[in-house]
Tab-separated table of C-alpha atoms in Angstrom:
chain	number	residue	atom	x	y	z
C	1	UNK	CA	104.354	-76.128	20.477
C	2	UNK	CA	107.732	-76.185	20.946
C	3	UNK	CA	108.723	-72.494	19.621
C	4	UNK	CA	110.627	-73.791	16.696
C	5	UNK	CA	110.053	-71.728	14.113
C	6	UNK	CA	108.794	-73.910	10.590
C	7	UNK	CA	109.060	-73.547	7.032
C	8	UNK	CA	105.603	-72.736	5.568
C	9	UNK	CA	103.496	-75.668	4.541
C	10	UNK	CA	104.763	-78.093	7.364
C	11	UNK	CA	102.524	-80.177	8.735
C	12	UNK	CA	104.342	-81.470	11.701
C	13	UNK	CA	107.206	-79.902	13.660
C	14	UNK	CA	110.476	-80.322	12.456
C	15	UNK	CA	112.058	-79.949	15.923
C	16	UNK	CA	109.625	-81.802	18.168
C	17	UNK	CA	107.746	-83.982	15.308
C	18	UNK	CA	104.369	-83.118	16.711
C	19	UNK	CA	101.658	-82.132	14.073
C	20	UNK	CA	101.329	-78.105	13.529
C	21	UNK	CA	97.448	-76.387	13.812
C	22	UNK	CA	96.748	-74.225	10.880
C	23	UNK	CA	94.849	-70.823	12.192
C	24	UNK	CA	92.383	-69.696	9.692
C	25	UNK	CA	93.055	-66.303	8.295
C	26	UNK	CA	90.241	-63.941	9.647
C	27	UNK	CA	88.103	-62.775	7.049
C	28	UNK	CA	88.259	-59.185	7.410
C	29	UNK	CA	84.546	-58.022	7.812
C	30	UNK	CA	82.831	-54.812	5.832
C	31	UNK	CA	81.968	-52.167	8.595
C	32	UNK	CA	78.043	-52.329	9.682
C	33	UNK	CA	76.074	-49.851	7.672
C	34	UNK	CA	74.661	-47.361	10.038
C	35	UNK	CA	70.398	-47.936	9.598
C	36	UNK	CA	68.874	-44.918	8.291
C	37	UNK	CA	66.344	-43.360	10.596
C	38	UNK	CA	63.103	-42.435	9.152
C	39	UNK	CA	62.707	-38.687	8.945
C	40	UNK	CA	59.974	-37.470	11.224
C	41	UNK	CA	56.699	-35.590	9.513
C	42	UNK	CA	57.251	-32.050	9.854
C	43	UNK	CA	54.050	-31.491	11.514
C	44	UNK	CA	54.557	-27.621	11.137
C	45	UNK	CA	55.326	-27.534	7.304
C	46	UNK	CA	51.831	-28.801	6.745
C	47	UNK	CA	50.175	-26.357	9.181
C	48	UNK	CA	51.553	-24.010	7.465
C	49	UNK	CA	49.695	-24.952	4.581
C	50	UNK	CA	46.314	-24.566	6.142
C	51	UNK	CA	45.765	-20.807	4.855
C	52	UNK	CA	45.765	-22.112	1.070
C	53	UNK	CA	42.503	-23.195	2.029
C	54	UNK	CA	41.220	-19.783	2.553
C	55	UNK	CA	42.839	-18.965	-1.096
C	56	UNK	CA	41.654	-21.771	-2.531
C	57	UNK	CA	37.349	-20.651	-1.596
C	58	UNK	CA	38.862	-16.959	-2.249
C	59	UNK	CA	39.657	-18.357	-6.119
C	60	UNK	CA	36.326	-20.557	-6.292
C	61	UNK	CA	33.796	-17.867	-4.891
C	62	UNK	CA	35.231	-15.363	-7.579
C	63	UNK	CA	33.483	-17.288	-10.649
C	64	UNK	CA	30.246	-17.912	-8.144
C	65	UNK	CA	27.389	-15.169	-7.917
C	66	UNK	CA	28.344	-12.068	-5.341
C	67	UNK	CA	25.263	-10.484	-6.066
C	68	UNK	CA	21.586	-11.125	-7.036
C	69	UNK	CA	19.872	-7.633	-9.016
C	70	UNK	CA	15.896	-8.354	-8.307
C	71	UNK	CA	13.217	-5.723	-8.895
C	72	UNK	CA	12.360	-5.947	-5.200
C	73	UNK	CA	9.170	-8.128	-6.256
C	74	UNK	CA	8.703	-11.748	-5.013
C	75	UNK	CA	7.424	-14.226	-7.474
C	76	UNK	CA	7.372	-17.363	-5.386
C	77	UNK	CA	11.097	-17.977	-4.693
C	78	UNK	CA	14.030	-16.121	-2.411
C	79	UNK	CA	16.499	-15.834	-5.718
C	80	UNK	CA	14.081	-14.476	-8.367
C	81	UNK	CA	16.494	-12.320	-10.156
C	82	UNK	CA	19.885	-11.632	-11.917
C	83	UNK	CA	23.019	-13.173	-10.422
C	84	UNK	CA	26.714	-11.461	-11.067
C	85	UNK	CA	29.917	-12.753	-10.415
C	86	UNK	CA	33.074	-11.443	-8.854
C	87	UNK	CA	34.139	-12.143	-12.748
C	88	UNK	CA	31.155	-10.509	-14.413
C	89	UNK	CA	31.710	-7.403	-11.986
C	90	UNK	CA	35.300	-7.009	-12.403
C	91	UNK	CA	35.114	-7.157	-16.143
C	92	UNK	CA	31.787	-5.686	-16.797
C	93	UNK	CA	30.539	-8.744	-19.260
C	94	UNK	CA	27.319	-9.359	-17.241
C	95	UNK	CA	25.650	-12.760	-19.353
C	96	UNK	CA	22.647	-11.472	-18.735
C	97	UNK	CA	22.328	-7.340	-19.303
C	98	UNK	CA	19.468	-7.874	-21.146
C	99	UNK	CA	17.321	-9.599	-18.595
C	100	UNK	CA	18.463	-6.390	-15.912
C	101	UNK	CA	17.670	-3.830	-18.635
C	102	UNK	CA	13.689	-5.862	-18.618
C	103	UNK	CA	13.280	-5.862	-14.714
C	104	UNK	CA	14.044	-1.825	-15.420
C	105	UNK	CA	11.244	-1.707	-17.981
C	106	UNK	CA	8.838	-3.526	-15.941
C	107	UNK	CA	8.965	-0.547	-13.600
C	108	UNK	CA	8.697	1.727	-16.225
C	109	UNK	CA	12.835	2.826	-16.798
C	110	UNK	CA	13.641	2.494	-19.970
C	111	UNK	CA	17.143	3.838	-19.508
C	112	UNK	CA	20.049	1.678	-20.318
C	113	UNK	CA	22.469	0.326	-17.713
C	114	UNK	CA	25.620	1.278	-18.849
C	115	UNK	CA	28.243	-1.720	-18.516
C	116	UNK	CA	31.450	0.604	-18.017
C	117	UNK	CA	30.047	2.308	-14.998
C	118	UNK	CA	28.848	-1.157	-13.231
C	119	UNK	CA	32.477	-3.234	-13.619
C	120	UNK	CA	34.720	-2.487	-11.281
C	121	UNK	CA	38.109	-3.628	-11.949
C	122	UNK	CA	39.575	-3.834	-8.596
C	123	UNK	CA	37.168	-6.937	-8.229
C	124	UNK	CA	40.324	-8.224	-10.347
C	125	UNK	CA	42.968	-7.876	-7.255
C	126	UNK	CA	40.357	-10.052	-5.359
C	127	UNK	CA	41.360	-13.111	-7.640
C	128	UNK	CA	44.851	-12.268	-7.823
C	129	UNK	CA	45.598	-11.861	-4.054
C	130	UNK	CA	43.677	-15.502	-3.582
C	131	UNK	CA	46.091	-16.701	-6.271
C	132	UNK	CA	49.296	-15.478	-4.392
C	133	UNK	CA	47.813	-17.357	-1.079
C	134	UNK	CA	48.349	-20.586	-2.763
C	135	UNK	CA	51.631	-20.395	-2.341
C	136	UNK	CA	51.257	-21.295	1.024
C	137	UNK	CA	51.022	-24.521	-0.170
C	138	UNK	CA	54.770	-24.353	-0.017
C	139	UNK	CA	54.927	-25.010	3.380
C	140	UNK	CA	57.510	-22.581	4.386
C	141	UNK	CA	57.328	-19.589	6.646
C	142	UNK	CA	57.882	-17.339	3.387
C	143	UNK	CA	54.844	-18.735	2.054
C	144	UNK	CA	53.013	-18.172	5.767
C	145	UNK	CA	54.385	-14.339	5.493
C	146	UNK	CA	53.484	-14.138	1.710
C	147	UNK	CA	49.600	-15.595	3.514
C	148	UNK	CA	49.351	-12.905	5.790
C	149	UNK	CA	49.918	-10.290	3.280
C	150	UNK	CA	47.877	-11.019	0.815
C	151	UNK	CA	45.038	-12.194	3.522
C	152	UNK	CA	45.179	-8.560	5.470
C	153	UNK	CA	45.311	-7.269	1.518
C	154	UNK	CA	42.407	-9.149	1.059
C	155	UNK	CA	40.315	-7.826	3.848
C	156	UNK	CA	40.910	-4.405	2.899
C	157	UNK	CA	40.247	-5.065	-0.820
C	158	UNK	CA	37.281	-6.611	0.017
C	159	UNK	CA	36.147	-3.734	2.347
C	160	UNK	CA	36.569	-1.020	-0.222
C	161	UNK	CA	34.257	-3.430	-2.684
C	162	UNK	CA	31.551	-3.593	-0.274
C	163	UNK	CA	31.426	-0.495	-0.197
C	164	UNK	CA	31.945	0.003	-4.019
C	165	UNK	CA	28.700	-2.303	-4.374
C	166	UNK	CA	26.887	-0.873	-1.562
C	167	UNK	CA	27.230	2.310	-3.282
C	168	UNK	CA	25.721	0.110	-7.018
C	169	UNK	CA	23.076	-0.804	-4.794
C	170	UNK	CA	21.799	2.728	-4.197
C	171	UNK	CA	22.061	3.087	-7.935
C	172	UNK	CA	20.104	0.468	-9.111
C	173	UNK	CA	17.300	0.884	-5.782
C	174	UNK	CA	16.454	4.402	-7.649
C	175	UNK	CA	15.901	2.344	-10.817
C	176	UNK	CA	13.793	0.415	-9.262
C	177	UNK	CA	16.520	-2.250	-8.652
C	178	UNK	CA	17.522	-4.256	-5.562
C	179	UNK	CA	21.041	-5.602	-4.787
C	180	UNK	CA	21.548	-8.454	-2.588
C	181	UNK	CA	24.996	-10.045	-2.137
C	182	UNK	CA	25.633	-13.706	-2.718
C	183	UNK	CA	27.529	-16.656	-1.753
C	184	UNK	CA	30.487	-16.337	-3.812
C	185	UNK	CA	31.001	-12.407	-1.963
C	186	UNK	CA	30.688	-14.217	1.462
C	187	UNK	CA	32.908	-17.061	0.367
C	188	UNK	CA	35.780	-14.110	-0.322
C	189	UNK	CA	35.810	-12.615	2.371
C	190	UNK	CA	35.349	-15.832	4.857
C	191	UNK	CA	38.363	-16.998	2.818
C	192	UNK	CA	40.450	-13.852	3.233
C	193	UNK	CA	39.672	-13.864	6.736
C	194	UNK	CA	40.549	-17.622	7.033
C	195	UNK	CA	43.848	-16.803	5.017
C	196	UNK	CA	45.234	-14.217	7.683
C	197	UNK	CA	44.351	-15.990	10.674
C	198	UNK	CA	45.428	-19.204	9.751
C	199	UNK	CA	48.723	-17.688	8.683
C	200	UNK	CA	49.579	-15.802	11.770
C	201	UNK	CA	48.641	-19.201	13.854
C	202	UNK	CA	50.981	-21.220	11.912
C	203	UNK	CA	53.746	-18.891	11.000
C	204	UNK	CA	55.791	-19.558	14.310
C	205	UNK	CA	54.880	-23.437	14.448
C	206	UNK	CA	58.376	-24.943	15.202
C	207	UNK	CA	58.655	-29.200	14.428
């Protein structure tokens, strides 16, 4: 009050006698932890991963039938016949040779089909290029560039099969034989052509 300057622990002023006020130390306060803001979806990353889907139905319509081998003869139903798929063609193990070599016979061939000139092992790039557009799944643009490669590789692999089994299909029609392709061939290329597209729609995608 006064000024007079006290010994520590007095209670009352030794100068003017009136009682001292004790100020509370300040509790020194911890700094405020700056609140973490939640990290936005990156919206793009997952368009990005939009052409796996192609790979994926590239990869499933591989093991399904690409073609159906008929004799050309209806007997009550669309799919009478012998179904191949992209796996059967590429590595020339067809589960049922035996049942083609009878629709021969019924028409009177009795020549044997021979299984190494019927595979066709660039069927096998079809599986691996659908393989390679899963890594789209990444979710980066290298996985978007590594999608448009292997979709445009896909088209033109596909392409040169068509015409590969176009070219069967004139075989087997002088045997007596129709070709007719299937859904797993359709699913390939509508998944190589989904694969491309996609990619080159969500390459540039910015958050």
């Amino acid at each position: 009050h006064c000024g007079h300057q006290n010994a520590t622990g007095t209670k009352f002023c030794e100068a003017c006698g009136k009682p001292l006020t004790v100020t509370p130390a300040s509790t020194p306060t911890s700094p405020s932890r700056p609140v973490a803001a939640s990290t936005p979806i990156d919206r793009s990353r997952w368009l990005r991963r939009l052409p796996s889907i192609g790979a994926a139905v590239v990869v499933w319509g591989f093991f399904l039938p690409w073609v159906l081998v008929s004799c050309g003869v209806s007997f009550g139903s669309s799919d009478t016949g012998i179904k191949a798929s992209g796996y059967e063609i590429a590595s020339g193990n067809y589960a049922a040779l035996d049942q083609i070599q009878q629709y021969g016979s019924m028409l009177g061939n009795t020549a044997e089909i021979n299984t190494q000139e019927t595979r066709s092992p660039l069927v096998w790039l079809i599986l691996v290029l659908g393989l390679l557009g899963l890594l789209a799944l990444d979710g980066r643009v290298i996985g978007s560039v590594l999608a448009i490669l292997t979709g445009i590789l896909g088209v033109a692999g596909m392409t040169i099969v068509t015409i590969r089994l176009s070219g069967l299909g004139e075989e087997l029609s002088s045997q007596g034989l129709k070709l007719q392709f299937q859904g797993g061939f359709w699913a390939a290329w509508l998944g190589f052509i989904w694969l491309a597209l996609s990619a080159m729609m969500t390459a540039r995608q910015k958050r």
